[in-house]
Coordinates of C-alpha atoms in Angstrom, one line a residue:
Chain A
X19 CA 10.8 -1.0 13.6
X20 CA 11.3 -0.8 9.7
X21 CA 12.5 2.3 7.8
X22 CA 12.5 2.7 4.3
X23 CA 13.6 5.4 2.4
X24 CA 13.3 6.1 -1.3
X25 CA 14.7 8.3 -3.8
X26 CA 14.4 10.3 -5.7
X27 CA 10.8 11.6 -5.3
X28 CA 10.4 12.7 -8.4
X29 CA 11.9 11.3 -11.8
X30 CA 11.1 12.9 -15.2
X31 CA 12.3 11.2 -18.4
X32 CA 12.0 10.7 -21.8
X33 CA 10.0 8.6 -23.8
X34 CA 12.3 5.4 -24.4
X35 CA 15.0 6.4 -21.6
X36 CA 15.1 3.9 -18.5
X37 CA 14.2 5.2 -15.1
X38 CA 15.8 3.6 -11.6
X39 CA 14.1 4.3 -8.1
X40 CA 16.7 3.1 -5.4
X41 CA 15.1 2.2 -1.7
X42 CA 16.9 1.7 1.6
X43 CA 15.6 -0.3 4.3
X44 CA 16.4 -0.7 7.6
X45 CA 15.4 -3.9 9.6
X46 CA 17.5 -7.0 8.1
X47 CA 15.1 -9.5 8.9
X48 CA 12.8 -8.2 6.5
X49 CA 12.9 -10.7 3.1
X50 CA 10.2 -10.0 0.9
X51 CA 10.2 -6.5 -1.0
X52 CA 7.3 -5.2 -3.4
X53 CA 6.5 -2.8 -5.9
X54 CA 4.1 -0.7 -6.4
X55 CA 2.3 1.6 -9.0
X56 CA -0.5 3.5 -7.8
X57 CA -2.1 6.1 -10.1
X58 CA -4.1 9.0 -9.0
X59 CA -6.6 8.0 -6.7
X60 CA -6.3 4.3 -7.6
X61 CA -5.3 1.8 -5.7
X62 CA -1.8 0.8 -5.3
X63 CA -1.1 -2.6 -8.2
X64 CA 2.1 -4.8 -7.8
X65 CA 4.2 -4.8 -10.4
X66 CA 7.1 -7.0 -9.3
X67 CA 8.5 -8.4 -5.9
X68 CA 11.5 -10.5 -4.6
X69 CA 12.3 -12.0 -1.6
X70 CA 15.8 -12.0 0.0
X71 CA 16.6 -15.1 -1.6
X72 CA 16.9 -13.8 -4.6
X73 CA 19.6 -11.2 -6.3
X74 CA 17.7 -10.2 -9.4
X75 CA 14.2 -10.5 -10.9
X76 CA 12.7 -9.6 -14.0
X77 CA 9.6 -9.4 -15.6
X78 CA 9.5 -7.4 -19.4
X79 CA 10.8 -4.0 -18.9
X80 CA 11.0 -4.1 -14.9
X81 CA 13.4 -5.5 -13.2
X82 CA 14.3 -5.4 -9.2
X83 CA 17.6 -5.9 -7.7
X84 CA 18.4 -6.7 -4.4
X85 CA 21.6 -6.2 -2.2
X86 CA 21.1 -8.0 1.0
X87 CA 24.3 -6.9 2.5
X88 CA 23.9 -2.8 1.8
X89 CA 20.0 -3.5 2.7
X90 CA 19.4 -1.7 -0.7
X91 CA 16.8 -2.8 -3.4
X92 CA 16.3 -0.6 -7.1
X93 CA 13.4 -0.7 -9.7
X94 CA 14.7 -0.7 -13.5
X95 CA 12.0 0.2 -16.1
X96 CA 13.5 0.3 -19.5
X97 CA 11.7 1.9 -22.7
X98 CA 9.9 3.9 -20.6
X99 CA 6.8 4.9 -22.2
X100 CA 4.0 7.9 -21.1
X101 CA 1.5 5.2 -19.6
X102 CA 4.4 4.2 -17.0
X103 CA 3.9 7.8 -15.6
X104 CA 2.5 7.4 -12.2
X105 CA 3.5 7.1 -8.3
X106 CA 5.8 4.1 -7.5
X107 CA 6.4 2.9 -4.0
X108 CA 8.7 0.4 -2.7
X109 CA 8.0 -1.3 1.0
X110 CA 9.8 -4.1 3.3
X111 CA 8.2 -7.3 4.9
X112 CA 8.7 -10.2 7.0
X113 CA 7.7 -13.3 5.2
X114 CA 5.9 -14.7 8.5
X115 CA 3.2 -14.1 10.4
X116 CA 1.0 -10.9 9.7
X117 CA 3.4 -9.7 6.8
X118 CA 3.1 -5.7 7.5
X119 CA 4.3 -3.9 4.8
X120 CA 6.6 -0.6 5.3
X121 CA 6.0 1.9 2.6
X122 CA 8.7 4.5 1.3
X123 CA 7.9 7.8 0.5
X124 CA 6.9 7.2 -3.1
X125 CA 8.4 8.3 -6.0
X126 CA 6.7 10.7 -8.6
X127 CA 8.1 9.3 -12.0
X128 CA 6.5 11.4 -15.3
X129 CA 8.2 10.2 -19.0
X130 CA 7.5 12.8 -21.7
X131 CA 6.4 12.0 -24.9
Chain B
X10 CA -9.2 -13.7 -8.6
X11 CA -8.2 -11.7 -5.1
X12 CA -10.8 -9.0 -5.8
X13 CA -10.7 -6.9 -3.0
X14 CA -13.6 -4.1 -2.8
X15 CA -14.5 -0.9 -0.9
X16 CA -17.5 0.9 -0.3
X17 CA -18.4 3.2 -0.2
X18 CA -16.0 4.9 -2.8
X19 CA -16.2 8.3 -1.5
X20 CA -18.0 10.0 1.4
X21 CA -18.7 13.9 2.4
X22 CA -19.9 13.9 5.9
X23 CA -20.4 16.8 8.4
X24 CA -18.0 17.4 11.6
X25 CA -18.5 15.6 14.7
X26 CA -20.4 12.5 12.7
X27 CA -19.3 8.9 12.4
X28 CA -18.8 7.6 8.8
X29 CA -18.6 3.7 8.2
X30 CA -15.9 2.1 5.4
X31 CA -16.7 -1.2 4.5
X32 CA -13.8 -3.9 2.9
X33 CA -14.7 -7.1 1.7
X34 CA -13.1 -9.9 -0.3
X35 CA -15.5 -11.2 -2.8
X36 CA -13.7 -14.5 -4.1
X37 CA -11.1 -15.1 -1.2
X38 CA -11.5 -15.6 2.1
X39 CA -9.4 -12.8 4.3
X40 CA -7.4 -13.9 7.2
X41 CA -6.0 -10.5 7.9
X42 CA -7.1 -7.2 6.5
X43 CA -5.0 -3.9 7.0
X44 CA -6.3 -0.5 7.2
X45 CA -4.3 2.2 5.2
X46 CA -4.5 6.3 5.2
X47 CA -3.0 8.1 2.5
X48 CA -2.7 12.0 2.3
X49 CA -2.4 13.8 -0.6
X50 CA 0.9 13.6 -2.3
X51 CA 2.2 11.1 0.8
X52 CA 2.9 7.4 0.8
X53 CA 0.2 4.7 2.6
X54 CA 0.6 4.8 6.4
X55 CA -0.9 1.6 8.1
X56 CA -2.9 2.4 10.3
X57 CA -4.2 -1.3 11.7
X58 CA -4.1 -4.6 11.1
X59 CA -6.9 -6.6 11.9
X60 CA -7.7 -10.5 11.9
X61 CA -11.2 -12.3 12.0
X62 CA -12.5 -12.4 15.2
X63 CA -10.1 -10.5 17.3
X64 CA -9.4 -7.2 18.2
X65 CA -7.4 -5.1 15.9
X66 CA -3.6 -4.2 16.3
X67 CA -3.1 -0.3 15.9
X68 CA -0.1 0.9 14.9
X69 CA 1.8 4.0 17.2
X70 CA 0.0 7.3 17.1
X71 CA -3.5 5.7 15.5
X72 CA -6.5 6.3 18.4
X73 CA -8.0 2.9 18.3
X74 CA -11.1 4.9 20.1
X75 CA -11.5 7.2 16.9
X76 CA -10.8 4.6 14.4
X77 CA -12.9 1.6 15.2
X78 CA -12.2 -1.9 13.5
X79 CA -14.6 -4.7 13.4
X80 CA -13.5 -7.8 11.7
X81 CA -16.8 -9.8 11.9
X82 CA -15.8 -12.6 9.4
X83 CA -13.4 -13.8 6.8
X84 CA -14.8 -11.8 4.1
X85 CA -15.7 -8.1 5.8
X86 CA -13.5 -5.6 7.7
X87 CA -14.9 -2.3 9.1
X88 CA -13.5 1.2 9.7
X89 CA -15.4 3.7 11.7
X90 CA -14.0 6.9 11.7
X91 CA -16.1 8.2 14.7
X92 CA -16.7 12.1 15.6
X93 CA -15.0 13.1 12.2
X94 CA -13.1 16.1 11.9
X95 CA -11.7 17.7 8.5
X96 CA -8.0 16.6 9.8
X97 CA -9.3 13.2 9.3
X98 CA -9.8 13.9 5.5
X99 CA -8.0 11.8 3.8
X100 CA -8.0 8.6 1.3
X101 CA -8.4 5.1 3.1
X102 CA -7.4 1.9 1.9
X103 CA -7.8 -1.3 2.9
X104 CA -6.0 -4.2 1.7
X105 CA -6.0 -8.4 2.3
X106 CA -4.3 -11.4 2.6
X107 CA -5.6 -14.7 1.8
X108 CA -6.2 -17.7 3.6
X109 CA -4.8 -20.4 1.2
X110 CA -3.5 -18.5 -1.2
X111 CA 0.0 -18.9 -2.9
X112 CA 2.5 -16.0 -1.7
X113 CA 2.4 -13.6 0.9
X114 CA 0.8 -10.8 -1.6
X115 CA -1.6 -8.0 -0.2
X116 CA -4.9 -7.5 -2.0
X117 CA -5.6 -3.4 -2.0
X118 CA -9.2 -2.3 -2.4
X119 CA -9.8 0.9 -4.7
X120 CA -9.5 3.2 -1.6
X121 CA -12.8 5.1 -0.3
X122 CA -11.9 9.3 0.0
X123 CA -13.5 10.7 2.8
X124 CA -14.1 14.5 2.9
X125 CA -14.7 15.9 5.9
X126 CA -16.9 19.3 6.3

Protein backbone atom coordinates (compact mmCIF):
# COMPACT_ATOMS: atom_id res chain seq x y z
CA UNK A 1 0.00 0.00 0.00
CA UNK A 2 0.91 3.85 0.24
CA UNK A 3 3.79 5.30 2.23
CA UNK A 4 4.35 8.76 2.81
CA UNK A 5 6.96 10.23 4.64
CA UNK A 6 7.43 13.85 5.66
CA UNK A 7 10.03 16.00 6.84
CA UNK A 8 11.12 17.72 8.77
CA UNK A 9 8.84 17.33 11.86
CA UNK A 10 9.35 20.30 13.15
CA UNK A 11 10.17 23.71 11.51
CA UNK A 12 10.79 26.93 13.47
CA UNK A 13 11.17 30.31 11.61
CA UNK A 14 10.96 33.69 11.66
CA UNK A 15 8.37 36.07 11.09
CA UNK A 16 8.60 36.89 7.22
CA UNK A 17 11.13 33.89 6.31
CA UNK A 18 9.52 31.11 4.04
CA UNK A 19 9.11 27.65 5.39
CA UNK A 20 9.26 24.28 2.93
CA UNK A 21 7.90 20.74 4.18
CA UNK A 22 9.06 18.09 1.59
CA UNK A 23 6.86 14.66 1.44
CA UNK A 24 7.80 11.29 -0.19
CA UNK A 25 5.32 8.95 -1.38
CA UNK A 26 5.43 5.65 -2.40
CA UNK A 27 2.68 4.08 -4.63
CA UNK A 28 2.87 5.86 -8.26
CA UNK A 29 -0.51 5.46 -9.05
CA UNK A 30 -1.54 7.79 -6.52
CA UNK A 31 -2.45 11.48 -8.45
CA UNK A 32 -4.06 13.68 -6.22
CA UNK A 33 -1.95 15.12 -3.20
CA UNK A 34 -3.49 17.53 -0.34
CA UNK A 35 -2.49 19.81 2.29
CA UNK A 36 -3.34 20.18 5.37
CA UNK A 37 -3.34 22.53 8.51
CA UNK A 38 -4.79 21.27 11.56
CA UNK A 39 -4.44 23.29 14.69
CA UNK A 40 -4.66 21.94 18.13
CA UNK A 41 -7.58 19.98 18.55
CA UNK A 42 -9.25 21.27 15.35
CA UNK A 43 -9.94 19.59 12.60
CA UNK A 44 -7.56 19.18 9.78
CA UNK A 45 -8.58 22.41 6.77
CA UNK A 46 -7.09 22.10 3.19
CA UNK A 47 -5.10 24.61 2.20
CA UNK A 48 -3.98 23.63 -1.26
CA UNK A 49 -3.93 20.32 -3.53
CA UNK A 50 -2.75 19.16 -6.99
CA UNK A 51 -3.13 16.30 -8.83
CA UNK A 52 -0.44 14.55 -10.88
CA UNK A 53 -1.25 16.45 -13.86
CA UNK A 54 -0.01 19.29 -12.67
CA UNK A 55 3.87 20.51 -11.88
CA UNK A 56 3.18 23.58 -9.79
CA UNK A 57 0.20 25.23 -8.01
CA UNK A 58 -0.21 28.31 -6.23
CA UNK A 59 -2.56 29.97 -4.24
CA UNK A 60 -1.15 33.58 -2.25
CA UNK A 61 1.69 32.64 -0.20
CA UNK A 62 1.43 28.62 -0.65
CA UNK A 63 2.44 26.97 -3.28
CA UNK A 64 2.84 22.96 -3.97
CA UNK A 65 5.18 21.38 -6.31
CA UNK A 66 5.06 18.13 -7.61
CA UNK A 67 7.82 15.76 -9.07
CA UNK A 68 6.10 12.79 -10.54
CA UNK A 69 9.18 11.09 -11.53
CA UNK A 70 11.13 11.33 -7.85
CA UNK A 71 7.47 10.72 -6.32
CA UNK A 72 8.24 13.85 -4.26
CA UNK A 73 5.79 16.79 -3.58
CA UNK A 74 6.93 20.22 -1.20
CA UNK A 75 4.72 22.97 0.44
CA UNK A 76 6.18 26.67 0.10
CA UNK A 77 4.75 29.29 2.49
CA UNK A 78 6.29 32.54 1.95
CA UNK A 79 6.07 35.67 4.52
CA UNK A 80 5.36 33.39 7.02
CA UNK A 81 3.55 35.05 9.65
CA UNK A 82 2.69 33.78 13.59
CA UNK A 83 -0.97 32.70 12.68
CA UNK A 84 0.60 30.06 10.00
CA UNK A 85 2.02 28.31 13.17
CA UNK A 86 0.29 25.09 13.40
CA UNK A 87 0.53 21.16 12.32
CA UNK A 88 0.71 20.65 8.52
CA UNK A 89 0.19 17.21 6.93
CA UNK A 90 0.70 16.15 3.52
CA UNK A 91 -1.18 12.72 2.20
CA UNK A 92 -1.44 10.65 -1.31
CA UNK A 93 -4.72 9.49 -3.12
CA UNK A 94 -6.05 7.70 -6.06
CA UNK A 95 -8.40 9.94 -7.85
CA UNK A 96 -10.94 6.84 -8.30
CA UNK A 97 -13.13 5.06 -6.40
CA UNK A 98 -13.11 5.51 -2.51
CA UNK A 99 -10.18 8.05 -2.62
CA UNK A 100 -8.37 6.99 0.79
CA UNK A 101 -6.05 9.41 1.81
CA UNK A 102 -2.38 8.44 3.25
CA UNK A 103 -1.27 10.85 5.88
CA UNK A 104 2.47 11.69 6.62
CA UNK A 105 3.69 12.17 9.93
CA UNK A 106 2.94 15.83 10.15
CA UNK A 107 5.12 18.54 10.48
CA UNK A 108 5.24 20.93 13.62
CA UNK A 109 5.92 24.32 11.90
CA UNK A 110 6.12 27.46 14.76
CA UNK A 111 7.23 31.17 13.12
CA UNK A 112 8.32 33.63 15.85
CA UNK A 113 7.27 36.93 15.97
CA UNK B 1 -21.27 24.47 2.08
CA UNK B 2 -19.71 20.70 2.90
CA UNK B 3 -20.42 21.24 6.63
CA UNK B 4 -19.39 18.13 8.16
CA UNK B 5 -20.36 17.82 12.07
CA UNK B 6 -19.60 15.57 15.06
CA UNK B 7 -21.14 14.94 18.17
CA UNK B 8 -20.65 14.62 20.56
CA UNK B 9 -17.49 16.88 20.85
CA UNK B 10 -15.92 15.16 23.70
CA UNK B 11 -16.81 12.24 25.95
CA UNK B 12 -15.42 10.76 29.46
CA UNK B 13 -16.66 7.41 29.87
CA UNK B 14 -15.80 4.55 32.32
CA UNK B 15 -13.77 1.23 31.32
CA UNK B 16 -15.52 -1.59 29.93
CA UNK B 17 -18.56 0.83 28.52
CA UNK B 18 -19.57 1.49 24.87
CA UNK B 19 -19.51 5.20 23.87
CA UNK B 20 -21.34 6.20 20.51
CA UNK B 21 -19.75 9.01 17.86
CA UNK B 22 -22.14 10.34 15.62
CA UNK B 23 -20.94 12.09 11.93
CA UNK B 24 -23.34 13.77 9.79
CA UNK B 25 -23.33 15.93 6.81
CA UNK B 26 -25.83 18.68 7.20
CA UNK B 27 -25.93 20.25 3.52
CA UNK B 28 -24.39 17.37 1.38
CA UNK B 29 -25.29 14.12 0.99
CA UNK B 30 -22.25 11.55 1.96
CA UNK B 31 -21.51 8.75 -0.27
CA UNK B 32 -18.56 7.50 1.76
CA UNK B 33 -17.54 8.61 5.19
CA UNK B 34 -14.03 7.64 6.76
CA UNK B 35 -13.32 7.06 10.31
CA UNK B 36 -9.95 8.73 11.61
CA UNK B 37 -7.95 8.19 15.10
CA UNK B 38 -5.48 10.60 15.99
CA UNK B 39 -3.04 10.34 19.07
CA UNK B 40 -1.57 12.98 20.62
CA UNK B 41 1.28 14.58 18.81
CA UNK B 42 0.70 11.76 15.73
CA UNK B 43 -0.69 12.14 12.26
CA UNK B 44 -4.55 10.75 11.40
CA UNK B 45 -4.61 6.92 11.03
CA UNK B 46 -7.80 5.71 9.07
CA UNK B 47 -9.26 3.50 10.63
CA UNK B 48 -12.48 2.65 8.20
CA UNK B 49 -14.10 3.64 5.35
CA UNK B 50 -17.58 3.18 5.27
CA UNK B 51 -20.44 3.71 2.44
CA UNK B 52 -24.27 3.89 2.85
CA UNK B 53 -25.78 0.85 3.31
CA UNK B 54 -22.93 -1.58 3.37
CA UNK B 55 -20.72 -2.84 5.65
CA UNK B 56 -17.60 -0.92 6.49
CA UNK B 57 -14.04 -1.61 5.09
CA UNK B 58 -11.45 -1.66 8.15
CA UNK B 59 -8.16 -1.01 7.56
CA UNK B 60 -5.12 -3.76 8.90
CA UNK B 61 -4.85 -3.88 12.63
CA UNK B 62 -8.45 -1.94 13.30
CA UNK B 63 -10.94 -4.78 15.28
CA UNK B 64 -14.07 -4.22 13.31
CA UNK B 65 -15.68 -6.12 16.51
CA UNK B 66 -14.47 -3.19 18.85
CA UNK B 67 -15.08 -0.43 16.54
CA UNK B 68 -18.44 -0.81 15.14
CA UNK B 69 -19.62 1.34 11.93
CA UNK B 70 -23.16 1.86 10.97
CA UNK B 71 -23.73 3.81 7.92
CA UNK B 72 -27.60 3.99 7.99
CA UNK B 73 -28.03 6.73 5.32
CA UNK B 74 -26.42 9.32 3.23
CA UNK B 75 -26.20 11.90 5.79
CA UNK B 76 -25.19 9.79 9.24
CA UNK B 77 -22.13 7.54 9.97
CA UNK B 78 -21.66 5.79 13.41
CA UNK B 79 -18.60 4.73 15.52
CA UNK B 80 -19.07 2.55 18.49
CA UNK B 81 -16.17 2.10 20.37
CA UNK B 82 -17.51 -0.86 22.41
CA UNK B 83 -16.05 -2.15 25.91
CA UNK B 84 -13.76 0.96 26.06
CA UNK B 85 -10.44 0.89 27.58
CA UNK B 86 -8.03 3.97 28.35
CA UNK B 87 -5.71 2.68 25.28
CA UNK B 88 -8.61 3.62 23.23
CA UNK B 89 -8.27 7.31 24.30
CA UNK B 90 -7.74 9.10 21.78
CA UNK B 91 -9.20 12.02 19.18
CA UNK B 92 -11.59 10.62 16.43
CA UNK B 93 -12.44 12.13 13.26
CA UNK B 94 -14.59 11.50 10.75
CA UNK B 95 -14.55 12.97 7.47
CA UNK B 96 -16.91 12.86 3.91
CA UNK B 97 -17.13 12.83 0.44
CA UNK B 98 -19.93 14.11 -1.50
CA UNK B 99 -22.18 12.65 -3.78
CA UNK B 100 -22.31 15.24 -6.67
CA UNK B 101 -19.84 17.41 -5.59
CA UNK B 102 -17.02 18.99 -7.72
CA UNK B 103 -13.52 17.34 -6.78
CA UNK B 104 -12.52 14.43 -4.96
CA UNK B 105 -12.09 16.72 -1.50
CA UNK B 106 -12.68 15.11 2.02
CA UNK B 107 -15.03 17.02 4.43
CA UNK B 108 -13.40 16.58 8.16
CA UNK B 109 -15.74 17.01 11.11
CA UNK B 110 -14.21 18.95 14.26
CA UNK B 111 -13.14 15.60 15.76
CA UNK B 112 -14.90 14.17 19.08
CA UNK B 113 -11.93 13.42 22.01
CA UNK B 114 -12.76 10.51 23.91
CA UNK B 115 -11.27 9.99 27.36
CA UNK B 116 -11.31 6.93 28.65
CA UNK B 117 -11.34 6.21 32.65
Amino acid sequence: GENVEQHPSTLSVQEGDSAVIKCTYSDSASNYFPWYKQELGKRPQLIIDIRSNVGEKKDQRIAVTLNKTAKHFSLHITETQPEDSAVYFCAASIDTGFQKLVFGTGTRLLVSP
Amino acid sequence: GAVVSQHPSWVICKSGTSVKIECRSLDFQATTMFWYRQFPKQSLMLMATSNEGSKATYEQGVEKDKFLINHASLTLSTLTVTSAHPEDSSFYICSAIGAGLAGVEQYFGPGTRLTVT
